[in-house]
Amino acid sequence: MRSDLFAQEHHEVEGPGNFVKQSSKMMKVELSQGSVKALAGSMVAYQGDVRFEHQGAGGAGKWIKQKLTGEGLPIMRMTGSGEIFLAKNGMDVHVIELENDSISVNGANILAYSESLEDNIQLVRGAGMLSGGLFNTTLTGSGQVALVTDGPPLLLNAGEAATFVDPDAAVCWSAGLQIQLKTDIGMKALLGRTTGEEFQLGFHGQGFVIVQPSENMRFGGAHDGGQQVNNQSPLGGLGNLLR
């Protein structure tokens, strides 16, 4: 039997670490002990004795945060022994090694992360109620994180100059950066003559910002690959809790 499907580039990739990229669109989790958290429904194949369990919010406090902010994603815990292959809607996969670090991540861009990392939903400093509240997931500690981007990402060095990013295109950034919400809402916006660029996140300090060439539309509540995220409810975060 002959086919380009059997070419070496399509074979399983072996590599060091628990998170191994198989291609630009797929990654493999090497599970031998402990567990790994991943986006529910992201498994496309697995080999071995693997169990998938629903991961709760992790206590009443985190559950309330998820309901109030809409930031929390459905997470599953994978345990056992084997290899699990993960993907999300053909998006590009990237793996980050955290070594006693902390990053702030758009929840819609999380594919998987090590059980050793502490996760927490936090209000983005400087982006308050005027924007409807902007909340991201902070991952802290030592371990691996797999992110997805809708297209090739751009790495910006926030320390070179004041950096402004569309909130819907921001994937992740250094947790230590100072953030301000820049708004441009005037009479033209009130009359419906908008540019669609009324909100930007300003990043200041030493660190990086990752931007994708697409918008999750958190401010507009559009489809983002399975998750509906809308922080523009007249009730703010309480609107999500009362749905």
mmCIF file of C-alpha atoms in Angstrom:
data_model
loop_
_atom_site.group_PDB
_atom_site.id
_atom_site.type_symbol
_atom_site.label_atom_id
_atom_site.label_comp_id
_atom_site.label_asym_id
_atom_site.label_seq_id
_atom_site.Cartn_x
_atom_site.Cartn_y
_atom_site.Cartn_z
ATOM 1 C CA MET A 1 0.000 0.000 0.000
ATOM 2 C CA ARG A 2 1.353 3.424 -0.948
ATOM 3 C CA SER A 3 0.274 6.909 0.045
ATOM 4 C CA ASP A 4 1.764 10.188 1.183
ATOM 5 C CA LEU A 5 -0.216 9.549 4.375
ATOM 6 C CA PHE A 6 2.532 7.091 5.342
ATOM 7 C CA ALA A 7 5.326 9.641 4.952
ATOM 8 C CA GLN A 8 7.657 10.127 7.911
ATOM 9 C CA GLU A 9 6.239 13.604 8.568
ATOM 10 C CA HIS A 10 2.931 12.008 9.599
ATOM 11 C CA HIS A 11 4.448 9.505 12.052
ATOM 12 C CA GLU A 12 4.125 9.886 15.811
ATOM 13 C CA VAL A 13 6.818 12.153 17.240
ATOM 14 C CA GLU A 14 8.812 11.030 20.266
ATOM 15 C CA GLY A 15 10.474 13.622 22.400
ATOM 16 C CA PRO A 16 11.597 14.710 25.846
ATOM 17 C CA GLY A 17 9.031 15.980 28.316
ATOM 18 C CA ASN A 18 5.391 15.157 28.856
ATOM 19 C CA PHE A 19 4.020 17.575 26.238
ATOM 20 C CA VAL A 20 5.313 16.735 22.732
ATOM 21 C CA LYS A 21 4.160 18.585 19.614
ATOM 22 C CA GLN A 22 3.170 16.160 16.864
ATOM 23 C CA SER A 23 2.584 18.861 14.271
ATOM 24 C CA SER A 24 1.629 22.505 14.235
ATOM 25 C CA LYS A 25 -1.979 21.469 14.987
ATOM 26 C CA MET A 26 -1.652 18.576 17.440
ATOM 27 C CA MET A 27 0.224 17.618 20.598
ATOM 28 C CA LYS A 28 0.795 14.468 22.620
ATOM 29 C CA VAL A 29 0.688 14.113 26.398
ATOM 30 C CA GLU A 30 2.960 11.376 27.760
ATOM 31 C CA LEU A 31 1.091 10.204 30.844
ATOM 32 C CA SER A 32 2.955 7.869 33.162
ATOM 33 C CA GLN A 33 2.033 9.055 36.629
ATOM 34 C CA GLY A 34 -0.048 11.787 38.177
ATOM 35 C CA SER A 35 -2.538 13.612 35.987
ATOM 36 C CA VAL A 36 -2.839 16.393 33.437
ATOM 37 C CA LYS A 37 -5.635 18.922 32.981
ATOM 38 C CA ALA A 38 -6.934 19.551 29.463
ATOM 39 C CA LEU A 39 -9.771 21.254 27.664
ATOM 40 C CA ALA A 40 -12.787 18.955 27.770
ATOM 41 C CA GLY A 41 -13.408 17.379 24.378
ATOM 42 C CA SER A 42 -9.907 18.103 23.052
ATOM 43 C CA MET A 43 -8.834 14.421 22.928
ATOM 44 C CA VAL A 44 -8.638 13.137 19.362
ATOM 45 C CA ALA A 45 -6.942 9.780 20.110
ATOM 46 C CA TYR A 46 -5.149 7.900 22.875
ATOM 47 C CA GLN A 47 -3.202 4.698 23.462
ATOM 48 C CA GLY A 48 -2.973 2.878 26.749
ATOM 49 C CA ASP A 49 -5.039 2.839 29.939
ATOM 50 C CA VAL A 50 -6.285 6.410 30.285
ATOM 51 C CA ARG A 51 -9.243 7.718 32.260
ATOM 52 C CA PHE A 52 -11.018 11.010 31.663
ATOM 53 C CA GLU A 53 -12.811 12.746 34.533
ATOM 54 C CA HIS A 54 -14.677 16.016 34.725
ATOM 55 C CA GLN A 55 -12.642 18.617 36.587
ATOM 56 C CA GLY A 56 -14.720 20.783 38.874
ATOM 57 C CA ALA A 57 -13.973 24.423 39.536
ATOM 58 C CA GLY A 58 -11.886 23.483 42.584
ATOM 59 C CA GLY A 59 -13.987 24.812 45.412
ATOM 60 C CA ALA A 60 -16.884 27.199 45.891
ATOM 61 C CA GLY A 61 -14.697 30.270 45.436
ATOM 62 C CA LYS A 62 -13.461 29.248 41.983
ATOM 63 C CA TRP A 63 -16.945 28.096 40.955
ATOM 64 C CA ILE A 64 -18.372 31.510 41.785
ATOM 65 C CA LYS A 65 -15.534 33.208 39.874
ATOM 66 C CA GLN A 66 -16.258 31.100 36.790
ATOM 67 C CA LYS A 67 -19.952 31.925 36.910
ATOM 68 C CA LEU A 68 -19.389 35.625 37.518
ATOM 69 C CA THR A 69 -16.695 36.088 34.883
ATOM 70 C CA GLY A 70 -17.481 33.540 32.195
ATOM 71 C CA GLU A 71 -13.731 32.918 31.994
ATOM 72 C CA GLY A 72 -13.594 29.331 33.206
ATOM 73 C CA LEU A 73 -13.412 26.641 30.525
ATOM 74 C CA PRO A 74 -14.702 23.067 30.853
ATOM 75 C CA ILE A 75 -11.642 21.140 32.047
ATOM 76 C CA MET A 76 -11.089 17.379 32.252
ATOM 77 C CA ARG A 77 -8.477 15.526 34.295
ATOM 78 C CA MET A 78 -6.614 12.764 32.490
ATOM 79 C CA THR A 79 -5.139 9.993 34.647
ATOM 80 C CA GLY A 80 -3.597 6.580 34.086
ATOM 81 C CA SER A 81 -0.790 5.499 31.785
ATOM 82 C CA GLY A 82 -0.532 6.103 28.071
ATOM 83 C CA GLU A 83 -0.371 8.706 25.332
ATOM 84 C CA ILE A 84 -3.142 11.215 24.663
ATOM 85 C CA PHE A 85 -3.335 13.287 21.498
ATOM 86 C CA LEU A 86 -5.003 16.688 21.811
ATOM 87 C CA ALA A 87 -6.163 19.338 19.352
ATOM 88 C CA LYS A 88 -8.705 22.145 19.088
ATOM 89 C CA ASN A 89 -10.439 23.031 15.830
ATOM 90 C CA GLY A 90 -7.238 22.873 13.777
ATOM 91 C CA MET A 91 -5.666 25.733 15.737
ATOM 92 C CA ASP A 92 -1.888 26.085 16.061
ATOM 93 C CA VAL A 93 -0.408 24.423 19.161
ATOM 94 C CA HIS A 94 2.399 25.890 21.284
ATOM 95 C CA VAL A 95 4.050 24.527 24.440
ATOM 96 C CA ILE A 96 5.446 26.757 27.199
ATOM 97 C CA GLU A 97 7.729 25.534 30.007
ATOM 98 C CA LEU A 98 7.135 27.388 33.260
ATOM 99 C CA GLU A 99 9.946 27.327 35.809
ATOM 100 C CA ASN A 100 8.596 28.972 38.932
ATOM 101 C CA ASP A 101 6.905 31.481 36.628
ATOM 102 C CA SER A 102 3.468 32.999 36.215
ATOM 103 C CA ILE A 103 1.596 33.929 33.042
ATOM 104 C CA SER A 104 -1.827 35.360 32.370
ATOM 105 C CA VAL A 105 -3.713 33.477 29.647
ATOM 106 C CA ASN A 106 -6.936 34.001 27.754
ATOM 107 C CA GLY A 107 -8.936 30.936 28.820
ATOM 108 C CA ALA A 108 -10.103 30.337 25.248
ATOM 109 C CA ASN A 109 -6.481 29.690 24.239
ATOM 110 C CA ILE A 110 -5.728 27.005 26.856
ATOM 111 C CA LEU A 111 -5.419 23.425 25.579
ATOM 112 C CA ALA A 112 -3.742 21.642 28.525
ATOM 113 C CA TYR A 113 -1.493 22.230 31.514
ATOM 114 C CA SER A 114 0.371 20.271 34.156
ATOM 115 C CA GLU A 115 -1.399 19.342 37.368
ATOM 116 C CA SER A 116 1.503 20.956 39.242
ATOM 117 C CA LEU A 117 0.470 24.442 38.091
ATOM 118 C CA GLU A 118 -1.880 26.522 40.212
ATOM 119 C CA ASP A 119 -4.716 28.068 38.236
ATOM 120 C CA ASN A 120 -6.732 31.078 39.257
ATOM 121 C CA ILE A 121 -9.227 33.415 37.574
ATOM 122 C CA GLN A 122 -8.260 37.036 38.098
ATOM 123 C CA LEU A 123 -9.555 40.435 37.075
ATOM 124 C CA VAL A 124 -7.087 41.983 34.659
ATOM 125 C CA ARG A 125 -5.620 44.899 36.559
ATOM 126 C CA GLY A 126 -6.572 48.194 34.926
ATOM 127 C CA ALA A 127 -9.463 46.698 32.945
ATOM 128 C CA GLY A 128 -12.492 47.156 35.152
ATOM 129 C CA MET A 129 -16.213 47.549 34.872
ATOM 130 C CA LEU A 130 -16.092 50.003 31.935
ATOM 131 C CA SER A 131 -15.178 47.085 29.704
ATOM 132 C CA GLY A 132 -17.712 44.801 31.364
ATOM 133 C CA GLY A 133 -14.859 43.294 33.341
ATOM 134 C CA LEU A 134 -11.946 41.505 31.690
ATOM 135 C CA PHE A 135 -10.871 38.271 33.362
ATOM 136 C CA ASN A 136 -8.058 35.898 32.482
ATOM 137 C CA THR A 137 -6.666 32.668 33.876
ATOM 138 C CA THR A 138 -3.347 32.933 35.716
ATOM 139 C CA LEU A 139 -1.097 29.848 35.767
ATOM 140 C CA THR A 140 1.681 29.811 38.365
ATOM 141 C CA GLY A 141 4.470 27.415 39.324
ATOM 142 C CA SER A 142 6.609 24.907 37.437
ATOM 143 C CA GLY A 143 5.191 22.768 34.663
ATOM 144 C CA GLN A 144 4.062 22.803 31.054
ATOM 145 C CA VAL A 145 1.274 24.701 29.341
ATOM 146 C CA ALA A 146 -0.125 23.971 25.887
ATOM 147 C CA LEU A 147 -1.801 26.909 24.188
ATOM 148 C CA VAL A 148 -3.590 27.237 20.863
ATOM 149 C CA THR A 149 -3.642 30.251 18.572
ATOM 150 C CA ASP A 150 -5.856 30.992 15.610
ATOM 151 C CA GLY A 151 -2.971 31.362 13.195
ATOM 152 C CA PRO A 152 0.752 32.078 13.656
ATOM 153 C CA PRO A 153 1.296 34.194 16.776
ATOM 154 C CA LEU A 154 3.270 37.406 17.173
ATOM 155 C CA LEU A 155 5.648 37.926 20.116
ATOM 156 C CA LEU A 156 5.872 41.535 21.300
ATOM 157 C CA ASN A 157 8.458 42.838 23.754
ATOM 158 C CA ALA A 158 6.501 45.196 25.978
ATOM 159 C CA GLY A 159 9.707 46.684 27.358
ATOM 160 C CA GLU A 160 10.689 48.284 24.056
ATOM 161 C CA ALA A 161 7.777 50.741 23.969
ATOM 162 C CA ALA A 162 4.231 51.190 25.209
ATOM 163 C CA THR A 163 2.328 48.244 23.723
ATOM 164 C CA PHE A 164 -1.392 48.248 22.914
ATOM 165 C CA VAL A 165 -3.332 45.141 21.893
ATOM 166 C CA ASP A 166 -6.910 44.389 20.937
ATOM 167 C CA PRO A 167 -8.240 42.477 23.978
ATOM 168 C CA ASP A 168 -9.800 39.882 21.689
ATOM 169 C CA ALA A 169 -6.460 39.099 20.021
ATOM 170 C CA ALA A 170 -4.373 38.852 23.214
ATOM 171 C CA VAL A 171 -3.373 35.239 23.912
ATOM 172 C CA CYS A 172 -1.135 35.524 26.979
ATOM 173 C CA TRP A 173 1.354 37.844 28.644
ATOM 174 C CA SER A 174 3.851 38.081 31.466
ATOM 175 C CA ALA A 175 1.929 38.224 34.714
ATOM 176 C CA GLY A 176 4.149 41.027 36.025
ATOM 177 C CA LEU A 177 3.216 43.545 33.339
ATOM 178 C CA GLN A 178 1.233 46.623 34.308
ATOM 179 C CA ILE A 179 -1.985 46.908 32.327
ATOM 180 C CA GLN A 180 -4.277 49.790 31.517
ATOM 181 C CA LEU A 181 -7.492 49.805 29.515
ATOM 182 C CA LYS A 182 -7.407 52.483 26.851
ATOM 183 C CA THR A 183 -10.820 53.531 25.613
ATOM 184 C CA ASP A 184 -12.003 55.801 22.824
ATOM 185 C CA ILE A 185 -15.731 56.134 23.331
ATOM 186 C CA GLY A 186 -16.995 59.519 22.172
ATOM 187 C CA MET A 187 -20.006 60.977 20.442
ATOM 188 C CA LYS A 188 -19.241 59.079 17.225
ATOM 189 C CA ALA A 189 -19.450 55.791 19.082
ATOM 190 C CA LEU A 190 -22.734 56.797 20.678
ATOM 191 C CA LEU A 191 -24.093 57.576 17.204
ATOM 192 C CA GLY A 192 -23.011 54.167 15.942
ATOM 193 C CA ARG A 193 -20.058 55.462 13.924
ATOM 194 C CA THR A 194 -17.488 53.140 15.449
ATOM 195 C CA THR A 195 -14.239 51.740 14.106
ATOM 196 C CA GLY A 196 -14.417 48.565 16.173
ATOM 197 C CA GLU A 197 -11.243 49.666 17.969
ATOM 198 C CA GLU A 198 -12.758 51.395 20.991
ATOM 199 C CA PHE A 199 -10.882 49.238 23.542
ATOM 200 C CA GLN A 200 -7.189 48.401 23.732
ATOM 201 C CA LEU A 201 -5.099 46.831 26.465
ATOM 202 C CA GLY A 202 -1.968 48.828 27.207
ATOM 203 C CA PHE A 203 1.017 46.844 28.545
ATOM 204 C CA HIS A 204 3.860 48.527 30.416
ATOM 205 C CA GLY A 205 6.972 47.078 32.013
ATOM 206 C CA GLN A 206 9.398 44.286 31.208
ATOM 207 C CA GLY A 207 7.817 41.218 29.676
ATOM 208 C CA PHE A 208 6.176 39.722 26.614
ATOM 209 C CA VAL A 209 2.745 39.761 25.007
ATOM 210 C CA ILE A 210 1.564 37.046 22.587
ATOM 211 C CA VAL A 211 -0.945 38.150 19.941
ATOM 212 C CA GLN A 212 -2.846 35.974 17.462
ATOM 213 C CA PRO A 213 -3.938 37.139 13.983
ATOM 214 C CA SER A 214 -7.575 36.619 14.883
ATOM 215 C CA GLU A 215 -10.061 37.800 17.472
ATOM 216 C CA ASN A 216 -11.910 35.628 19.993
ATOM 217 C CA MET A 217 -14.441 38.455 20.230
ATOM 218 C CA ARG A 218 -14.760 38.378 24.007
ATOM 219 C CA PHE A 219 -16.033 41.942 23.855
ATOM 220 C CA GLY A 220 -18.546 41.068 21.139
ATOM 221 C CA GLY A 221 -19.577 37.606 22.335
ATOM 222 C CA ALA A 222 -18.949 35.906 18.987
ATOM 223 C CA HIS A 223 -18.182 32.243 18.470
ATOM 224 C CA ASP A 224 -14.610 31.342 19.462
ATOM 225 C CA GLY A 225 -14.339 27.713 18.576
ATOM 226 C CA GLY A 226 -16.922 26.268 20.947
ATOM 227 C CA GLN A 227 -16.956 28.841 23.733
ATOM 228 C CA GLN A 228 -19.336 31.774 23.874
ATOM 229 C CA VAL A 229 -17.715 34.555 25.887
ATOM 230 C CA ASN A 230 -19.549 37.824 26.403
ATOM 231 C CA ASN A 231 -18.653 40.330 29.066
ATOM 232 C CA GLN A 232 -20.968 43.020 27.738
ATOM 233 C CA SER A 233 -24.089 41.883 29.545
ATOM 234 C CA PRO A 234 -26.005 44.814 31.103
ATOM 235 C CA LEU A 235 -25.745 42.914 34.368
ATOM 236 C CA GLY A 236 -21.977 42.501 34.043
ATOM 237 C CA GLY A 237 -20.691 39.283 35.622
ATOM 238 C CA LEU A 238 -23.929 38.744 37.511
ATOM 239 C CA GLY A 239 -25.660 38.211 34.175
ATOM 240 C CA ASN A 240 -23.611 35.048 33.615
ATOM 241 C CA LEU A 241 -24.477 33.756 37.079
ATOM 242 C CA LEU A 242 -28.216 34.244 36.568
ATOM 243 C CA ARG A 243 -28.440 32.553 33.173
#
